[in-house]
Amino acid sequence: MEGQGLEQAPQLGNMNYSRFLTAVSAARKPSPIRLLTELQQLSPPTLISLAGGAPNPNTFPFLSASIKMKTGETVAFDETMMKRALQYSGSAGIPELVSWMKELQKRLHEPPTINFTPERGQLEMCVTTGSQEGLCKVFEMLVNPGDNVLLDAPTYSGTLAALQPLGCNIVNVPSDQHGMLPDALKDILAQWDPAGAHKPDSPRPKVLYTIPNGGNPTGASMTLERKQKVYELARKYDFLIIEDDPYYFLQFQKPWAPTFLSLDVDGRVIRTDSFSKILSSGLRIGFVTGPKPLVDRVVLHIQASTMHTSTFTQLMVSQLLHAWGQEGFLKHIDGVVEFYKAQRNAMLSSADKWLKDVADWHAPAAGMFLWIKLKGIKDTQQLIMEKALEKEVLLVPGGVFNIHSSEPCPYVRAAFSLSSPQQIDEAFKRLSALIKEAL
């Protein structure tokens, strides 16, 4: 059931987003208390507020903090800053962090006809508690029971965990080492009339989900040509694209691939980014970028659930980014990429050494994973979960990334993020012996 009573919903160009919203999302209203909290934070210090129910920070046991960086720099929280860091903050994110990230998004993606300024359109951004929170809230906003959702499987198991309980039909679009196949997507969409007619009891898809760079688990990265073709199909069949891109900053070659956001002339792309892979996974800092009417709905959900991402971690990251500037941030990214590129190369070298006769794989152009197909093994579930432990080597059986996890799958996912090159080499030696025994 789609949202009702939203005929006057805000539009971006020719886009009326009300038709994409679920009834639950359409029913969300702003929290008066949250609005007062954000209003107070923007007010002059002479304002006397008896409105908020925030606790008095003078009762908190924490006074100050100093966090030393590996570079020798320090992120400092004096008493005043600490009181702010330990207090409630706005649901969309602290202003200085959001504004810094907006400038970075403009630099990296250059959205063609919409931007973060009123005179050019209504692109918006909010902070989420990791990109996973953003994804879950975007799905809840757009996906009704019975909806058809397009994605390229195998895909991230967390995505399946978020989507499947919503009661939607997940439609697998075939892919290869270069990502989703546009011709396959075109064939799937051909059963629906672009004008709106469709087969009975089969609603036309409103949403396509993809991980465009270093996909988890396959390591696949979409080419620009494929993105352009997929985007044109999105325009023709009028669906939204969820661009889940946590490995965007872990691309091993420059220039980095243009994104769906960089192609978005209509305002039909919702993008999620994450700092988990490049600054810290434990800080839980992610971002949702997209058309303001949709990002505003995500913020309403945040108001009613987590209220906001940790103020302390937002301030810590914001201070670091402002001290670095964009050039300093990108220099840090270069170092992270070099590390993971060396890790990838070590894994590929060990794979050539130990697995050439018993497995197939493609070198990933981004991310943290090598997707390995075991020759002569129909299903890796039992092999990995039982016999691999006996050999003291652990990978992820590929079936957990499939829409129907019980179906046989000959693949395993190997991560090259944590183990040393020596450990990777020994692990593949053990895996090779395991496969040969199984055969």
Short mmCIF file of C-alpha atoms in Angstrom, two decimals:
data_model
loop_
_atom_site.label_atom_id
_atom_site.label_comp_id
_atom_site.label_asym_id
_atom_site.label_seq_id
_atom_site.Cartn_x
_atom_site.Cartn_y
_atom_site.Cartn_z
CA MET A 1 0.00 0.00 0.00
CA GLU A 2 1.51 3.33 -1.03
CA GLY A 3 1.31 6.52 0.97
CA GLN A 4 -1.99 8.34 0.75
CA GLY A 5 -2.83 11.99 1.16
CA LEU A 6 0.54 13.19 -0.16
CA GLU A 7 -0.57 14.70 -3.46
CA GLN A 8 1.10 17.97 -2.45
CA ALA A 9 4.40 16.34 -1.49
CA PRO A 10 7.52 18.31 -2.43
CA GLN A 11 8.78 17.70 -5.94
CA LEU A 12 12.27 17.85 -7.42
CA GLY A 13 12.03 18.77 -11.07
CA ASN A 14 9.37 16.42 -12.42
CA MET A 15 9.77 13.93 -9.58
CA ASN A 16 6.84 13.47 -7.23
CA TYR A 17 8.17 11.23 -4.48
CA SER A 18 4.86 10.45 -2.80
CA ARG A 19 4.30 7.47 -5.11
CA PHE A 20 7.49 5.82 -3.82
CA LEU A 21 6.71 6.09 -0.09
CA THR A 22 5.30 3.31 2.05
CA ALA A 23 2.29 4.05 4.21
CA VAL A 24 4.47 3.86 7.33
CA SER A 25 6.93 6.42 6.03
CA ALA A 26 4.19 8.69 4.71
CA ALA A 27 2.55 8.68 8.14
CA ARG A 28 5.65 9.93 9.97
CA LYS A 29 5.36 13.39 11.51
CA PRO A 30 8.11 15.62 12.90
CA SER A 31 8.82 15.27 16.60
CA PRO A 32 7.96 18.57 18.34
CA ILE A 33 10.55 17.88 21.05
CA ARG A 34 13.27 17.11 18.50
CA LEU A 35 12.44 20.31 16.60
CA LEU A 36 12.69 22.34 19.81
CA THR A 37 16.07 20.74 20.55
CA GLU A 38 17.41 21.72 17.16
CA LEU A 39 15.88 25.20 17.39
CA GLN A 40 17.53 25.80 20.75
CA GLN A 41 20.94 24.80 19.38
CA LEU A 42 20.63 27.44 16.65
CA SER A 43 19.43 30.17 19.01
CA PRO A 44 21.57 32.90 20.64
CA PRO A 45 23.04 32.13 24.07
CA THR A 46 20.77 34.78 25.63
CA LEU A 47 17.73 32.57 24.97
CA ILE A 48 16.25 31.10 28.15
CA SER A 49 14.67 27.75 27.36
CA LEU A 50 12.45 25.81 29.70
CA ALA A 51 11.32 23.59 26.85
CA GLY A 52 13.85 20.80 26.54
CA GLY A 53 14.00 17.66 28.64
CA ALA A 54 17.75 17.25 28.23
CA PRO A 55 19.72 16.22 31.32
CA ASN A 56 22.04 18.80 32.91
CA PRO A 57 25.59 18.11 31.70
CA ASN A 58 26.98 19.32 35.04
CA THR A 59 25.79 15.99 36.45
CA PHE A 60 27.87 13.95 33.98
CA PRO A 61 31.10 12.41 35.35
CA PHE A 62 33.20 13.28 32.27
CA LEU A 63 35.19 16.53 32.27
CA SER A 64 37.50 16.59 29.22
CA ALA A 65 39.28 14.38 26.75
CA SER A 66 42.35 14.44 24.53
CA ILE A 67 42.62 11.94 21.68
CA LYS A 68 46.05 11.54 20.12
CA MET A 69 46.26 10.75 16.42
CA LYS A 70 48.90 8.56 14.81
CA THR A 71 50.25 11.68 13.10
CA GLY A 72 50.88 13.31 16.48
CA GLU A 73 47.91 15.67 16.13
CA THR A 74 45.39 15.89 18.96
CA VAL A 75 41.61 16.08 18.98
CA ALA A 76 40.78 17.89 22.21
CA PHE A 77 37.53 18.21 24.14
CA ASP A 78 37.72 20.96 26.76
CA GLU A 79 35.00 21.24 29.40
CA THR A 80 32.67 23.26 27.17
CA MET A 81 33.11 20.98 24.18
CA MET A 82 32.68 17.90 26.36
CA LYS A 83 29.32 19.17 27.64
CA ARG A 84 28.17 19.51 24.03
CA ALA A 85 29.59 16.13 23.05
CA LEU A 86 27.67 14.36 25.80
CA GLN A 87 24.35 16.07 25.09
CA TYR A 88 21.53 15.46 22.63
CA SER A 89 22.00 16.94 19.14
CA GLY A 90 20.02 17.35 15.92
CA SER A 91 18.70 14.24 14.21
CA ALA A 92 20.21 15.10 10.81
CA GLY A 93 23.72 15.40 12.26
CA ILE A 94 25.79 18.19 13.78
CA PRO A 95 25.88 21.12 11.32
CA GLU A 96 29.64 21.40 10.92
CA LEU A 97 30.03 17.71 10.02
CA VAL A 98 27.13 17.76 7.56
CA SER A 99 28.36 20.92 5.84
CA TRP A 100 31.91 19.51 5.52
CA MET A 101 30.58 16.33 3.96
CA LYS A 102 28.31 18.24 1.59
CA GLU A 103 31.32 20.09 0.22
CA LEU A 104 33.17 16.79 -0.20
CA GLN A 105 30.21 15.23 -2.02
CA LYS A 106 30.07 18.19 -4.40
CA ARG A 107 33.77 17.84 -5.13
CA LEU A 108 33.74 14.08 -5.63
CA HIS A 109 30.46 13.58 -7.47
CA GLU A 110 29.39 16.92 -8.98
CA PRO A 111 25.68 16.07 -9.25
CA PRO A 112 24.74 17.42 -12.69
CA THR A 113 21.56 19.38 -12.11
CA ILE A 114 20.88 19.25 -8.38
CA ASN A 115 23.06 20.46 -5.57
CA PHE A 116 22.98 21.39 -1.90
CA THR A 117 21.98 24.98 -2.64
CA PRO A 118 18.37 26.20 -3.07
CA GLU A 119 19.05 27.89 -6.39
CA ARG A 120 20.22 24.60 -7.95
CA GLY A 121 17.79 22.15 -6.42
CA GLN A 122 17.13 20.14 -3.33
CA LEU A 123 19.85 17.60 -2.64
CA GLU A 124 20.16 16.81 1.06
CA MET A 125 22.36 14.78 3.40
CA CYS A 126 22.04 13.38 6.91
CA VAL A 127 24.31 11.50 9.30
CA THR A 128 23.39 7.93 10.22
CA THR A 129 24.75 5.45 12.73
CA GLY A 130 26.80 3.68 10.10
CA SER A 131 25.49 3.28 6.57
CA GLN A 132 23.58 0.18 7.72
CA GLU A 133 21.14 2.34 9.68
CA GLY A 134 20.65 4.50 6.62
CA LEU A 135 20.00 1.46 4.43
CA CYS A 136 17.43 0.00 6.82
CA LYS A 137 15.58 3.29 7.03
CA VAL A 138 15.64 3.81 3.26
CA PHE A 139 14.21 0.33 2.72
CA GLU A 140 11.46 0.93 5.28
CA MET A 141 10.66 4.20 3.52
CA LEU A 142 10.31 2.67 0.05
CA VAL A 143 9.49 -1.05 0.22
CA ASN A 144 5.97 -2.40 0.74
CA PRO A 145 4.98 -6.06 1.17
CA GLY A 146 4.66 -7.55 -2.30
CA ASP A 147 6.88 -4.98 -4.00
CA ASN A 148 9.45 -6.14 -6.51
CA VAL A 149 12.95 -4.99 -5.54
CA LEU A 150 15.78 -5.29 -8.05
CA LEU A 151 19.28 -6.21 -6.91
CA ASP A 152 22.34 -8.04 -8.12
CA ALA A 153 22.81 -11.21 -6.11
CA PRO A 154 24.89 -12.48 -4.47
CA THR A 155 24.82 -9.43 -2.28
CA TYR A 156 25.65 -8.22 1.21
CA SER A 157 23.93 -10.44 3.77
CA GLY A 158 22.97 -7.39 5.86
CA THR A 159 20.96 -6.09 2.91
CA LEU A 160 19.06 -9.36 2.65
CA ALA A 161 18.46 -9.32 6.41
CA ALA A 162 16.95 -5.84 6.12
CA LEU A 163 14.86 -6.52 3.00
CA GLN A 164 13.45 -10.01 3.48
CA PRO A 165 11.31 -9.30 6.57
CA LEU A 166 9.57 -6.51 4.64
CA GLY A 167 7.74 -9.15 2.58
CA CYS A 168 8.99 -7.94 -0.79
CA ASN A 169 9.92 -10.01 -3.83
CA ILE A 170 13.65 -9.78 -4.43
CA VAL A 171 14.36 -9.96 -8.16
CA ASN A 172 17.92 -11.04 -8.94
CA VAL A 173 19.59 -9.17 -11.80
CA PRO A 174 22.51 -11.24 -13.18
CA SER A 175 25.98 -9.76 -12.83
CA ASP A 176 29.63 -10.57 -13.48
CA GLN A 177 33.00 -9.25 -12.28
CA HIS A 178 32.07 -5.83 -13.70
CA GLY A 179 28.79 -5.62 -11.83
CA MET A 180 25.17 -5.65 -12.90
CA LEU A 181 24.43 -6.59 -16.52
CA PRO A 182 22.26 -3.84 -18.08
CA ASP A 183 20.96 -6.13 -20.83
CA ALA A 184 19.79 -8.63 -18.22
CA LEU A 185 18.09 -5.81 -16.30
CA LYS A 186 16.45 -4.64 -19.54
CA ASP A 187 15.10 -8.16 -20.18
CA ILE A 188 13.64 -8.33 -16.67
CA LEU A 189 11.99 -4.92 -17.00
CA ALA A 190 10.55 -5.73 -20.43
CA GLN A 191 7.61 -7.53 -18.79
CA TRP A 192 6.35 -4.14 -17.58
CA ASP A 193 5.07 -1.38 -19.81
CA PRO A 194 7.15 1.79 -19.23
CA ALA A 195 3.90 3.76 -19.34
CA GLY A 196 2.74 2.04 -16.18
CA ALA A 197 0.84 -1.09 -17.19
CA HIS A 198 2.06 -4.34 -15.71
CA LYS A 199 1.20 -7.96 -15.34
CA PRO A 200 -1.57 -8.66 -12.82
CA ASP A 201 -0.36 -9.01 -9.21
CA SER A 202 3.15 -7.93 -10.20
CA PRO A 203 3.83 -4.29 -9.39
CA ARG A 204 6.52 -2.59 -11.43
CA PRO A 205 9.74 -2.25 -9.40
CA LYS A 206 10.17 1.08 -7.63
CA VAL A 207 13.66 0.38 -6.31
CA LEU A 208 16.97 -1.01 -7.56
CA TYR A 209 19.72 -1.71 -5.01
CA THR A 210 23.39 -2.17 -5.84
CA ILE A 211 26.88 -1.97 -4.36
CA PRO A 212 28.73 -0.39 -7.30
CA ASN A 213 32.33 -0.62 -6.08
CA GLY A 214 34.10 -3.63 -4.57
CA GLY A 215 30.79 -5.36 -4.01
CA ASN A 216 30.37 -7.49 -0.91
CA PRO A 217 30.92 -10.42 -1.41
CA THR A 218 31.97 -10.55 -5.07
CA GLY A 219 34.39 -7.63 -5.24
CA ALA A 220 32.68 -6.58 -8.49
CA SER A 221 32.84 -2.95 -9.63
CA MET A 222 30.47 -1.47 -12.21
CA THR A 223 31.85 0.27 -15.26
CA LEU A 224 30.68 3.79 -16.14
CA GLU A 225 29.04 2.48 -19.31
CA ARG A 226 26.95 0.01 -17.31
CA LYS A 227 25.93 2.69 -14.81
CA GLN A 228 24.79 4.94 -17.63
CA LYS A 229 22.68 2.16 -19.15
CA VAL A 230 21.16 1.24 -15.78
CA TYR A 231 20.36 4.89 -15.07
CA GLU A 232 18.64 5.25 -18.44
CA LEU A 233 16.52 2.21 -17.61
CA ALA A 234 15.68 3.82 -14.26
CA ARG A 235 14.43 6.87 -16.13
CA LYS A 236 12.47 4.79 -18.64
CA TYR A 237 10.80 2.58 -16.03
CA ASP A 238 10.69 5.25 -13.31
CA PHE A 239 12.43 3.56 -10.38
CA LEU A 240 14.84 4.81 -7.73
CA ILE A 241 18.45 3.63 -7.39
CA ILE A 242 19.88 2.92 -3.95
CA GLU A 243 23.64 3.34 -4.40
CA ASP A 244 25.20 1.60 -1.39
CA ASP A 245 28.88 2.53 -1.70
CA PRO A 246 30.87 1.71 1.48
CA TYR A 247 33.93 0.77 -0.61
CA TYR A 248 33.94 3.90 -2.78
CA PHE A 249 37.11 5.14 -1.06
CA LEU A 250 38.79 1.72 -1.46
CA GLN A 251 39.15 1.82 -5.25
CA PHE A 252 42.63 0.68 -6.24
CA GLN A 253 42.95 2.71 -9.44
CA LYS A 254 42.50 6.39 -10.18
CA PRO A 255 40.54 8.18 -11.41
CA TRP A 256 37.77 6.78 -9.25
CA ALA A 257 34.71 5.58 -11.12
CA PRO A 258 31.90 8.13 -11.63
CA THR A 259 28.95 7.33 -9.39
CA PHE A 260 25.23 7.04 -9.99
CA LEU A 261 24.92 10.29 -8.01
CA SER A 262 27.17 11.97 -10.57
CA LEU A 263 24.76 10.87 -13.33
CA ASP A 264 21.57 11.84 -11.52
CA VAL A 265 19.79 14.44 -13.63
CA ASP A 266 16.34 13.60 -12.20
CA GLY A 267 16.84 13.18 -8.47
CA ARG A 268 16.25 9.42 -8.39
CA VAL A 269 19.48 8.28 -6.65
CA ILE A 270 19.75 7.71 -2.90
CA ARG A 271 23.38 7.22 -1.91
CA THR A 272 24.81 5.76 1.30
CA ASP A 273 28.42 6.35 2.35
CA SER A 274 30.38 5.06 5.31
CA PHE A 275 33.45 6.02 7.35
CA SER A 276 33.68 2.47 8.73
CA LYS A 277 36.31 1.28 6.26
CA ILE A 278 38.47 4.42 6.27
CA LEU A 279 38.29 6.02 9.74
CA SER A 280 36.72 3.57 12.18
CA SER A 281 34.02 0.94 12.11
CA GLY A 282 33.30 1.37 15.83
CA LEU A 283 32.52 5.09 15.60
CA ARG A 284 29.41 4.23 13.54
CA ILE A 285 29.37 7.21 11.19
CA GLY A 286 27.56 6.96 7.87
CA PHE A 287 25.72 9.31 5.51
CA VAL A 288 22.63 9.29 3.33
CA THR A 289 22.64 11.68 0.35
CA GLY A 290 19.69 12.15 -1.97
CA PRO A 291 16.64 14.23 -2.86
CA LYS A 292 15.59 16.35 0.10
CA PRO A 293 11.99 15.02 0.25
CA LEU A 294 13.35 11.49 0.75
CA VAL A 295 16.25 12.34 3.09
CA ASP A 296 13.78 14.31 5.22
CA ARG A 297 11.73 11.10 5.61
CA VAL A 298 14.84 9.25 6.77
CA VAL A 299 15.45 11.99 9.35
CA LEU A 300 11.87 11.64 10.63
CA HIS A 301 12.56 7.94 11.17
CA ILE A 302 15.80 8.78 13.01
CA GLN A 303 13.85 11.16 15.25
CA ALA A 304 11.58 8.30 16.28
CA SER A 305 14.30 5.66 16.72
CA THR A 306 17.94 6.42 17.49
CA MET A 307 17.22 10.19 17.77
CA HIS A 308 20.70 10.93 16.41
CA THR A 309 24.13 9.44 15.90
CA SER A 310 26.46 9.85 18.91
CA THR A 311 27.28 13.54 19.32
CA PHE A 312 30.69 12.64 20.75
CA THR A 313 31.78 10.61 17.74
CA GLN A 314 30.38 13.18 15.31
CA LEU A 315 32.35 15.96 17.01
CA MET A 316 35.51 13.87 17.12
CA VAL A 317 35.31 13.12 13.40
CA SER A 318 34.28 16.67 12.54
CA GLN A 319 37.26 18.17 14.38
CA LEU A 320 39.59 15.78 12.60
CA LEU A 321 38.14 16.53 9.14
CA HIS A 322 38.26 20.28 9.65
CA ALA A 323 41.87 20.03 10.82
CA TRP A 324 42.79 17.89 7.82
CA GLY A 325 40.80 19.76 5.20
CA GLN A 326 39.72 17.93 2.05
CA GLU A 327 43.32 17.50 0.88
CA GLY A 328 44.39 15.99 4.19
CA PHE A 329 41.41 13.65 4.18
CA LEU A 330 42.15 12.46 0.64
CA LYS A 331 45.82 12.00 1.55
CA HIS A 332 44.72 9.74 4.40
CA ILE A 333 42.52 7.83 1.94
CA ASP A 334 45.52 7.32 -0.35
CA GLY A 335 47.37 5.63 2.50
CA VAL A 336 44.41 3.39 3.30
CA VAL A 337 44.06 2.41 -0.36
CA GLU A 338 47.76 1.54 -0.64
CA PHE A 339 47.44 -0.74 2.38
CA TYR A 340 44.45 -2.64 1.01
CA LYS A 341 45.91 -2.78 -2.47
CA ALA A 342 49.03 -4.47 -1.06
CA GLN A 343 46.79 -6.84 0.90
CA ARG A 344 44.82 -7.67 -2.23
CA ASN A 345 47.99 -8.30 -4.20
CA ALA A 346 49.28 -10.60 -1.47
CA MET A 347 46.03 -12.59 -1.55
CA LEU A 348 46.10 -12.84 -5.35
CA SER A 349 49.71 -14.04 -5.21
CA SER A 350 48.83 -16.73 -2.67
CA ALA A 351 45.77 -17.73 -4.67
CA ASP A 352 47.95 -18.22 -7.75
CA LYS A 353 50.36 -20.24 -5.65
CA TRP A 354 47.90 -22.59 -3.92
CA LEU A 355 44.47 -22.48 -5.62
CA LYS A 356 45.11 -22.26 -9.36
CA ASP A 357 44.19 -25.91 -9.99
CA VAL A 358 41.22 -26.05 -7.63
CA ALA A 359 39.47 -22.68 -7.90
CA ASP A 360 38.65 -19.67 -10.09
CA TRP A 361 38.48 -15.96 -9.21
CA HIS A 362 38.66 -12.43 -10.59
CA ALA A 363 40.95 -9.73 -9.19
CA PRO A 364 38.78 -7.11 -7.42
CA ALA A 365 39.29 -3.46 -8.37
CA ALA A 366 38.06 -2.21 -4.99
CA GLY A 367 37.03 -3.34 -1.53
CA MET A 368 38.22 -6.06 0.82
CA PHE A 369 37.09 -9.35 -0.68
CA LEU A 370 38.07 -12.10 -3.09
CA TRP A 371 35.15 -14.20 -4.39
CA ILE A 372 36.40 -17.71 -5.07
CA LYS A 373 34.61 -20.49 -6.96
CA LEU A 374 35.77 -23.93 -5.89
CA LYS A 375 36.07 -26.41 -8.73
CA GLY A 376 34.20 -29.67 -8.32
CA ILE A 377 32.46 -28.51 -5.12
CA LYS A 378 28.71 -28.12 -5.51
CA ASP A 379 28.11 -26.45 -2.14
CA THR A 380 30.62 -24.94 0.28
CA GLN A 381 28.39 -24.71 3.37
CA GLN A 382 29.36 -27.97 5.06
CA LEU A 383 32.91 -27.85 3.75
CA ILE A 384 33.55 -24.48 5.40
CA MET A 385 31.43 -24.69 8.53
CA GLU A 386 32.65 -28.13 9.53
CA LYS A 387 35.75 -29.41 7.78
CA ALA A 388 37.49 -26.04 7.33
CA LEU A 389 37.47 -25.49 11.09
CA GLU A 390 39.32 -28.77 11.49
CA LYS A 391 42.01 -27.37 9.16
CA GLU A 392 42.00 -24.14 11.20
CA VAL A 393 41.00 -21.93 8.29
CA LEU A 394 37.77 -19.94 8.10
CA LEU A 395 36.04 -18.25 5.17
CA VAL A 396 32.40 -17.38 4.51
CA PRO A 397 30.39 -19.93 2.50
CA GLY A 398 28.85 -18.18 -0.48
CA GLY A 399 25.29 -19.33 0.12
CA VAL A 400 24.71 -16.75 2.88
CA PHE A 401 24.89 -14.00 0.25
CA ASN A 402 22.19 -15.52 -1.97
CA ILE A 403 18.52 -14.62 -1.89
CA HIS A 404 17.71 -18.25 -1.11
CA SER A 405 20.53 -19.23 1.24
CA SER A 406 19.63 -22.93 1.19
CA GLU A 407 20.47 -23.29 -2.50
CA PRO A 408 23.83 -24.98 -3.24
CA CYS A 409 26.65 -22.50 -3.86
CA PRO A 410 30.21 -23.36 -4.94
CA TYR A 411 31.68 -20.01 -3.81
CA VAL A 412 33.50 -18.76 -0.71
CA ARG A 413 34.37 -15.22 0.32
CA ALA A 414 37.88 -14.49 1.53
CA ALA A 415 38.61 -11.14 3.21
CA PHE A 416 42.09 -9.65 2.88
CA SER A 417 41.52 -6.81 5.36
CA LEU A 418 42.81 -8.20 8.68
CA SER A 419 45.22 -11.09 8.11
CA SER A 420 48.90 -10.59 7.33
CA PRO A 421 50.27 -11.75 3.95
CA GLN A 422 51.91 -14.67 5.76
CA GLN A 423 48.60 -15.67 7.35
CA ILE A 424 46.80 -15.33 4.01
CA ASP A 425 49.37 -17.60 2.38
CA GLU A 426 49.03 -20.25 5.09
CA ALA A 427 45.22 -20.02 4.97
CA PHE A 428 45.15 -20.68 1.23
CA LYS A 429 47.58 -23.56 1.67
CA ARG A 430 45.15 -25.11 4.15
CA LEU A 431 42.17 -24.35 1.92
CA SER A 432 43.90 -26.02 -1.02
CA ALA A 433 44.49 -29.17 1.02
CA LEU A 434 40.87 -29.11 2.17
CA ILE A 435 39.52 -28.87 -1.39
CA LYS A 436 41.76 -31.65 -2.63
CA GLU A 437 40.63 -33.92 0.21
CA ALA A 438 36.99 -33.14 -0.57
CA LEU A 439 37.53 -34.05 -4.21
#
